[in-house]
Amino acid sequence: MTKLNWGIIGGGEGSQIGPAHRISASLDGHFHLAAGALDIDMEKGRAFARKLGIADDRAYGDWRAMLDGESGRDDRIDLVTVATPNATHYGITKAFLENGFHVLCEKPMTMTVEEAEEIVAVAETSGRICAVNYGYSGYSMVRHMRAMIARRDLGEVRLIKAEFAHGFHADAADADNPRVRWRYDPKQIGPSAQFSDCGIHALHMASFVAGQEAKTLSADFVSCIPSRVLEDDAMVNFRMDGGAVLRLWTSSVAVGRMHGLTLQVFGEKGGLRWEQEHPNQLYWTQVGGRTEIIERGAPDLSPEADRASRVTIGHAEGMPLAFANIYADLAEVIAAEKEGREPDPAATLFPTAKDGLRSMAAIRAAVESAQKDGAWTDARPVSMRG
Ligand code: NAD
């Protein structure tokens, strides 16, 4: 496959998500880290870029300089990752798309539904990929869940239960710590905290595996720590457009829960259960039958699951490898375009700007619903209400 040039904005030294992107993008050898504007502090960013092996003239002080510099090069980057704080995603993603670059943007894609609509439009006009890093959809067994549901092993899907509940903001004495406080500050995070940070991952996962999108929702938000203006716990019920009911719980005060992302799907013929902290096993129970464990790497899995699996059965594959599957998909699609061939169809599952837009519409609807004591509210972007 053609070797591709990759750049990243944000993800500087000490950042939370930067290391996962660097490991994931480099894992399969498709991408070469060629350029970066890594830090809000220009000098720190340049120094870290050099440490990572980026050439001096491509170790940029800020993203505008990177856009200018890369636009003028014959060997310009083929993909840019936007891993900066939320409020900057829209401006950076839009500018790079408009200048002909493929983008992988961190979630949430934007701060508002209107910005998200614009990103979808710009991606369409430019013909460039705008992917959004709902990276947990890259797990092999999540893709197998999706394949099983699509081939109707479960029959009609009745219920989905999705949870993304951790306990790392439960300490009231720590609530004023600046590292925690900004996450509940509407000026920095928007009108929702926990649902917009973690809930949208769970919603994307549910939609991804079931092949159904949120239609209406009813939300209950609560701030367990009273000094917080925004919610640290949310329970949201959805009616999906394919007829399923989704019950979603997200929390940052669930003491004892770690990453806390789990997914269960119940259909007329059977049920599936997957837990992100044990991602290599998928539990499958047919009506009236015993529970079977489907292992990642086992024979006769779906092509989507096989494509997303690297080492042999029994060896754990975790989060950076799930993100690496998003990068591997993007590499395949971008390289196929450069080589003038069709991409592997199993490589086209990465989340896109349309998923980013759906999330922003769901956040707005959940905030409105919670303010009206859980009133049922249309969860779809206006442009997708048909
Ligand atoms: P962080 O605060 O740990 O790191 C942010 C990095 O971006 C820092 O290195 C900072 O210096 C740099 N930065 C800030 N503004 C910049 C700018 N204008 N130009 C260049 N660099 C800039 O944040 P984080 O936790 O790594 O989160 C970053 C993004 O990733 C957020 O949008 C967050 O929602 C998302 N995230 C996604 C996942 C996931 O599972 N997909 C997980 C964690 C975080």
Coordinates of N, CA, C and O in Angstrom, one line a residue, residues 16 69 85 112 156 176 205 207 232 253 316 342 352 354:
Q16 N -3.7 13.8 27.2 CA -4.4 12.6 27.4 C -4.4 11.7 26.2 O -4.1 10.5 26.2
G69 N 2.1 25.9 5.5 CA 3.3 25.2 5.1 C 2.9 23.9 4.3 O 3.5 23.6 3.3
P85 N -8.4 20.7 22.3 CA -9.6 20.8 23.0 C -10.9 21.2 22.1 O -10.7 21.8 21.1
T112 N -21.5 23.2 18.4 CA -22.9 23.4 18.1 C -23.4 22.6 16.9 O -22.6 22.1 16.1
E156 N -35.2 -9.2 14.9 CA -35.5 -7.8 15.2 C -34.8 -7.4 16.5 O -34.9 -8.1 17.5
D176 N -13.1 21.5 42.5 CA -12.5 22.8 42.1 C -11.2 22.8 41.5 O -10.6 23.8 41.0
M205 N -21.9 4.0 19.6 CA -21.7 2.6 19.7 C -23.0 1.8 19.4 O -23.1 0.9 18.6
S207 N -25.7 3.0 18.0 CA -26.2 3.2 16.6 C -25.4 2.4 15.6 O -25.9 1.8 14.7
D232 N -23.2 15.6 35.9 CA -22.2 14.6 36.1 C -22.8 13.2 36.0 O -22.0 12.2 36.1
V253 N -19.5 9.9 38.3 CA -19.5 9.8 39.8 C -19.7 8.4 40.2 O -20.1 8.1 41.4
A316 N -4.4 -10.5 24.2 CA -5.3 -9.3 24.4 C -5.0 -8.2 23.3 O -3.8 -7.9 23.1
E342 N -10.7 0.6 -6.0 CA -11.8 0.6 -5.0 C -11.2 0.1 -3.7 O -10.4 -0.8 -3.7
T352 N -18.0 9.1 10.5 CA -17.8 10.3 9.7 C -18.5 11.6 10.3 O -19.1 11.5 11.3
K354 N -21.1 13.0 9.5 CA -22.5 12.8 9.7 C -22.8 12.2 11.1 O -23.8 12.6 11.7

